[in-house]
Coordinates of C-alpha atoms and ligand atoms in Angstrom, one line a residue:
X22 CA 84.4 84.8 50.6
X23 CA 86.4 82.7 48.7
X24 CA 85.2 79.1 46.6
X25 CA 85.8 76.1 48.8
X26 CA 88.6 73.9 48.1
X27 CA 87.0 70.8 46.2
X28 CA 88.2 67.4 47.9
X29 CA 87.7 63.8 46.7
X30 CA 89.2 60.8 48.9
X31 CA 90.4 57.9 48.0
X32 CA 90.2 54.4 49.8
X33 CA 86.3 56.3 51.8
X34 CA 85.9 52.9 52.8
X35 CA 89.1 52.6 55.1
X36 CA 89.8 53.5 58.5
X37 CA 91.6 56.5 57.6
X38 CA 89.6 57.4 54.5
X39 CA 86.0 57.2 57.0
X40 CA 88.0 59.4 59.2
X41 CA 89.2 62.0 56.4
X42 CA 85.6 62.2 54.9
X43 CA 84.3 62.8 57.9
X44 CA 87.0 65.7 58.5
X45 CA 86.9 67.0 55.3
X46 CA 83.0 67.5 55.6
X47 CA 83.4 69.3 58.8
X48 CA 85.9 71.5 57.7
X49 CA 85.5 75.2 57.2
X50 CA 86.7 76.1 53.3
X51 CA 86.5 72.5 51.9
X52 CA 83.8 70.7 50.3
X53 CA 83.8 67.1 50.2
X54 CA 82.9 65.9 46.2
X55 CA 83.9 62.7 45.9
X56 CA 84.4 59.3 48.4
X57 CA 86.0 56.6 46.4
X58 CA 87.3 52.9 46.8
X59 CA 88.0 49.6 45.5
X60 CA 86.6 49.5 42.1
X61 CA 85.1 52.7 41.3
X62 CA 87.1 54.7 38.0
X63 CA 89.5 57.3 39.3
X64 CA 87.6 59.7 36.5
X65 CA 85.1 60.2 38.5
X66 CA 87.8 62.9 41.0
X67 CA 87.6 65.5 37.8
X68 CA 83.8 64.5 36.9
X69 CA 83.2 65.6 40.6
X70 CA 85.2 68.6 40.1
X71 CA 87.9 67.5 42.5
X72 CA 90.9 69.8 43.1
X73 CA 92.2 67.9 45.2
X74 CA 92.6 64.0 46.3
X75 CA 93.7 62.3 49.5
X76 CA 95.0 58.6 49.3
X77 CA 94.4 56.4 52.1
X78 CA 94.5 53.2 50.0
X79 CA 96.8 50.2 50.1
X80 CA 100.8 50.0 48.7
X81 CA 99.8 48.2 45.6
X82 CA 97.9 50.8 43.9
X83 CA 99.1 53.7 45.6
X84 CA 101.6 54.9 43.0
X85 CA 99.3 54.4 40.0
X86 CA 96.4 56.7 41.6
X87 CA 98.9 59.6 42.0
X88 CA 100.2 59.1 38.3
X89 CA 96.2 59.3 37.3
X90 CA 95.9 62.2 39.0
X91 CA 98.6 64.3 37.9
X92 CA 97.4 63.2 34.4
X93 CA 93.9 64.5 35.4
X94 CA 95.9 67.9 36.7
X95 CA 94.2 67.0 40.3
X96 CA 96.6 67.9 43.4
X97 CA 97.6 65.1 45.5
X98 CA 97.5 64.1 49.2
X99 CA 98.8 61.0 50.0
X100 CA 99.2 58.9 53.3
X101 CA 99.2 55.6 52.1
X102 CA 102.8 54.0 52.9
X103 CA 104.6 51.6 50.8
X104 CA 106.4 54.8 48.4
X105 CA 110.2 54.3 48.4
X106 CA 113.3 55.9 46.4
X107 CA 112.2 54.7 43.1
X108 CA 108.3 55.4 43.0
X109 CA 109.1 59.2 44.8
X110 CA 111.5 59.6 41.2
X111 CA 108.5 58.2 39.2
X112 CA 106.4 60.8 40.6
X113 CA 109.1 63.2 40.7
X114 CA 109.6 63.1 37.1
X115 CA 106.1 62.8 35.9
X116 CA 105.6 66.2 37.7
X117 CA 107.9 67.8 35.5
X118 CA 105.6 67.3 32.6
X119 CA 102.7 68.4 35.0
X120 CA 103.7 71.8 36.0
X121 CA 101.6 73.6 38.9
X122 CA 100.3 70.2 39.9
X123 CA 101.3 69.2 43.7
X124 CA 101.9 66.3 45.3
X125 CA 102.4 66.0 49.2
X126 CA 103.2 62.4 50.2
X127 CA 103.9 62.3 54.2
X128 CA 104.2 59.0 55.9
X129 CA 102.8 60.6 59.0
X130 CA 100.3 63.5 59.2
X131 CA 100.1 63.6 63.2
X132 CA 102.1 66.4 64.2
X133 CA 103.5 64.7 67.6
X134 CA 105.0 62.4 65.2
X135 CA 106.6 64.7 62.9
X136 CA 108.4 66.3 65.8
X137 CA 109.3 63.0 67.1
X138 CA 110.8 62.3 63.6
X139 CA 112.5 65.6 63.8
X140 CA 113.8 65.6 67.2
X141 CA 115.3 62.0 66.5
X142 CA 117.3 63.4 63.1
X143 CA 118.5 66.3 65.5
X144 CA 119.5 63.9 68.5
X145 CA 120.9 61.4 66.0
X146 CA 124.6 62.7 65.9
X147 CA 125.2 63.3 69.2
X148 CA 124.6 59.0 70.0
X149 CA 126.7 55.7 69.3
X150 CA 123.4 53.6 69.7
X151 CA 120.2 54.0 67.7
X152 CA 117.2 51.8 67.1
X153 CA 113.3 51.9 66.2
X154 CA 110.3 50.6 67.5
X155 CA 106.9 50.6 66.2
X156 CA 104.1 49.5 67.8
X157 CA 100.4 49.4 65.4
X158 CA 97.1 47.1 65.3
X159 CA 97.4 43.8 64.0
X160 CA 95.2 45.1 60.3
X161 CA 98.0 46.6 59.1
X162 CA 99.4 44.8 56.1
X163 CA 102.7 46.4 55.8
X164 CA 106.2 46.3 57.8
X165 CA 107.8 48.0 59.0
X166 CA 105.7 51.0 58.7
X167 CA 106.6 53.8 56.8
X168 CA 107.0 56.1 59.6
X169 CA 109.4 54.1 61.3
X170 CA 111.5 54.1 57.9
X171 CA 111.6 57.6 57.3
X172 CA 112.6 58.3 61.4
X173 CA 115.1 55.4 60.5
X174 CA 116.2 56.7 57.0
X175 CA 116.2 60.5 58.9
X176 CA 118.9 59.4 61.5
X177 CA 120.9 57.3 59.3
X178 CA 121.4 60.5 57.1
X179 CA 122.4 62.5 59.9
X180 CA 124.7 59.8 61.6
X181 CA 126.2 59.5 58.1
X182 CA 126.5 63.1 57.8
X183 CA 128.1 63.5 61.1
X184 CA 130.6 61.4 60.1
X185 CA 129.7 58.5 62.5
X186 CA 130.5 54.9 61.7
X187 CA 128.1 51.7 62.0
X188 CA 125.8 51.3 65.0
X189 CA 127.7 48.7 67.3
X190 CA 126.6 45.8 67.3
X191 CA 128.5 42.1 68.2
X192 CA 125.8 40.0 66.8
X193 CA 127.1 36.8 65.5
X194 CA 124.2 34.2 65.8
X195 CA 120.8 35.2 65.6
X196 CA 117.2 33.5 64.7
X197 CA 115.7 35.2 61.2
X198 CA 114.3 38.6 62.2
X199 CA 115.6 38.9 65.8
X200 CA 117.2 41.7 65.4
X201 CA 115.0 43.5 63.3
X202 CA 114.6 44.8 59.6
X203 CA 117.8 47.3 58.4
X204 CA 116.9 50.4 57.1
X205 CA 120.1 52.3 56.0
X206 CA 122.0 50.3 58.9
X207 CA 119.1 51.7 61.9
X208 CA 117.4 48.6 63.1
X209 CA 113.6 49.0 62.6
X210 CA 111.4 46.2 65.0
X211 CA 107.6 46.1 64.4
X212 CA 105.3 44.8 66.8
X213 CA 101.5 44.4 65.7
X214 CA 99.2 43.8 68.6
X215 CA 95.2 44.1 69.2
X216 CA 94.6 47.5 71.1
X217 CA 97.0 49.4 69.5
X218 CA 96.6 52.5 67.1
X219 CA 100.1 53.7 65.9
X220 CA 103.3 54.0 68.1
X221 CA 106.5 54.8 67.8
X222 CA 110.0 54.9 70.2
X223 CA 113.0 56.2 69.0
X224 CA 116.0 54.2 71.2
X225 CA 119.5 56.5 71.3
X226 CA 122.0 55.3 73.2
X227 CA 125.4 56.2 74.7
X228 CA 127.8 54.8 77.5
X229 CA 125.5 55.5 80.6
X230 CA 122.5 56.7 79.3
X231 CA 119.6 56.3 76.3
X232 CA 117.3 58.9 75.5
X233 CA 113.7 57.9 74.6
X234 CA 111.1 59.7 71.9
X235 CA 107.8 58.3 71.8
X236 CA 104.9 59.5 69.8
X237 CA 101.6 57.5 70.5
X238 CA 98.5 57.8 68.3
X239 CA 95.3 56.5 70.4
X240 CA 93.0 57.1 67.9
X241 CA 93.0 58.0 64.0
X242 CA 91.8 61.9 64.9
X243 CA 95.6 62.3 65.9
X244 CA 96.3 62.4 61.6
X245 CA 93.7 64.8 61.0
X246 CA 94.8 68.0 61.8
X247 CA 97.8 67.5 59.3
X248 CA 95.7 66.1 56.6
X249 CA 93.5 69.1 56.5
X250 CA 96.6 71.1 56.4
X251 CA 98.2 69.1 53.6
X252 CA 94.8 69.1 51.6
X253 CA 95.1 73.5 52.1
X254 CA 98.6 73.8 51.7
X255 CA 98.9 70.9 48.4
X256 CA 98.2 73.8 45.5
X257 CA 100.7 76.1 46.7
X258 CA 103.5 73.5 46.3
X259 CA 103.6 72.3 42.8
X260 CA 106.1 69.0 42.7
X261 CA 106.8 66.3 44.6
X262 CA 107.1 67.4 48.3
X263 CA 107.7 64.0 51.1
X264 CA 106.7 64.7 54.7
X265 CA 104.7 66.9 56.0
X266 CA 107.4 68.9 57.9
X267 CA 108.1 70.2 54.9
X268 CA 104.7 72.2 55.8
X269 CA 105.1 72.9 58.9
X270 CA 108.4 75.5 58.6
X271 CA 110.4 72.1 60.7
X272 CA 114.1 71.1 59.5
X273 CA 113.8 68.8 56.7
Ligands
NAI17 N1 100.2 59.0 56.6 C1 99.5 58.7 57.7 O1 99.4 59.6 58.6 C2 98.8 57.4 57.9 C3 99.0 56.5 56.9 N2 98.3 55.3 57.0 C4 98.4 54.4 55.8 O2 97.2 54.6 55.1 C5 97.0 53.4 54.4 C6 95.5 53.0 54.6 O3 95.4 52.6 56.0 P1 94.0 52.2 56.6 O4 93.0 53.2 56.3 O5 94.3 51.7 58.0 O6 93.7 50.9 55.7 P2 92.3 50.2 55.3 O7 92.6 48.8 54.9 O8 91.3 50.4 56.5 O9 91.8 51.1 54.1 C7 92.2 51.0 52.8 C8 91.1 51.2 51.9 O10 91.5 51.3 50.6 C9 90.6 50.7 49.7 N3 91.2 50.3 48.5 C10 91.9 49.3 48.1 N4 92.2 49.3 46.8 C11 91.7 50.4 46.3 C12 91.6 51.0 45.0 N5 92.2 50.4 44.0 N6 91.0 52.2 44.9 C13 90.4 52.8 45.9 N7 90.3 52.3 47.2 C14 91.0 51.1 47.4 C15 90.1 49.5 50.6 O11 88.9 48.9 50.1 C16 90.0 50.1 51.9 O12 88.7 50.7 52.1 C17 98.0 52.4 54.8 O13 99.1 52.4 53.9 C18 98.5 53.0 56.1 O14 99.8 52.6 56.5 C19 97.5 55.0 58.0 C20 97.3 55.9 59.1 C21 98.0 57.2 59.1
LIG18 O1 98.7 51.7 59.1 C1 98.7 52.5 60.0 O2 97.8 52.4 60.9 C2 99.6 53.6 60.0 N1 100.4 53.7 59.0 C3 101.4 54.8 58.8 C4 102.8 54.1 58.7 O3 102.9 53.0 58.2 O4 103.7 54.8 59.2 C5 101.3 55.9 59.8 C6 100.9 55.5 61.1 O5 101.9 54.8 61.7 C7 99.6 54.6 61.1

């Protein structure tokens, strides 16, 4: 039988690092070595023997953690949101002088959301309308999440590549923040309300109809199964890979 992969997390203290521990530790082939947060050294992921972090942490320090690890030659897994064009090129490039080294950053590990992101870049071109709606609990500190700007990002790339033109919209007078936050030209609106996990609903519209994709996560289990398959998957990807349907054989 072969060695267990050896897994530290990072932010063991958060909702989503409690849950990852406690997946990790019931999962067949990995071995949980090290549970870190706020204020313990990062050198104690290779002093455990880690071969592997995950990253449920906060935007701030996000970044930095994954640049220690590639420096410590430890394979990455990251979930925390907050990444965008020009801390994925940091990465990107500090991989090149870290060769073999992996790094899976995916703003969205439950698979139902994946596909929801995937059907919405494949729906994209076909609609003159599109907008975004996330739903999450009222702890989260950042808006709009990350998922709803990669879905958004995802269908402004594929309206752009279809050759469509803006999304129409007459808006001449608004209060701040009534139509939402702009994301490559998709409007992205984030509601935060007690009760809620994670939700998402992808709005496409035409003359007569509007298709709806919703993805609901009731409770933080929903990320798990792609976690586990990031944290198995991470070592055979060396570089910089973003979104997990990169591992999951989906269109990019
Ligand atoms: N990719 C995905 O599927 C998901 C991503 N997330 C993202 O994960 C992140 C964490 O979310 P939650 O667990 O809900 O937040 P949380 O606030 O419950 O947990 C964050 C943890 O990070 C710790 N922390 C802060 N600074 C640290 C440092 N320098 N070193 C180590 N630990 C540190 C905090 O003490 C806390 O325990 C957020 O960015 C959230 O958007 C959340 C759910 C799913
Ligand atoms: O903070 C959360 O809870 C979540 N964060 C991620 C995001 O910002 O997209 C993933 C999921 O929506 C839950």
């Amino acid at each position: 039988m072969s060695e267990p992969i050896r897994v530290a997390v990072l932010g063991a203290s958060g909702r989503m690092g409690a849950q990852t521990v406690r997946a990790v530790q019931g999962a067949d082939g990995l071995e949980l070595v090290a549970a870190l947060d706020a204020g313990d050294d990062l050198r104690a992921v290779t002093d455990a023997g880690a071969q592997v972090a995950v990253d449920f942490t906060v935007p701030a320090v996000t970044e930095q953690h994954v640049h220690a690890l590639v420096d410590q030659g430890v394979h990455a897994v990251v979930g925390t949101t907050g990444w965008d064009d020009a801390s994925l090129g940091r990465v990107r490039d500090h991989l090149t002088r870290a060769p073999g080294v992996g790094v899976v950053v995916a703003p969205n590990f439950a698979l139902g959301a994946v596909l929801a992101m995937t059907f919405a870049r494949q729906a994209a071109r076909w609609f003159e309308s599109a907008e975004v709606v996330e739903l999450h609990h009222p702890d989260k500190v950042d808006a709009p999440s990350g998922t709803a700007r990669h879905t958004a990002q995802g269908i402004a790339a594929a309206r752009a590549a279809a050759g469509l033109g803006p999304v129409p919209d007459a808006t001449a007078q608004a209060l701040d923040g009534a139509r939402g936050a702009d994301v490559d030209g998709v409007r992205v609106h984030a509601v935060r309300l007690r009760g809620l996990v994670a939700h998402e609903e992808i709005l496409l519209g035409n003359p007569g109809e509007m298709l709806t994709i919703r993805h609901d996560s009731f409770d933080r289990s929903s990320f798990m199964p792609g976690v586990l398959l990031a944290v198995r998957r991470v070592a055979d990807r060396p570089g910089l890979t973003v979104g997990l349907e990169h591992l999951l054989d989906l269109p990019a």
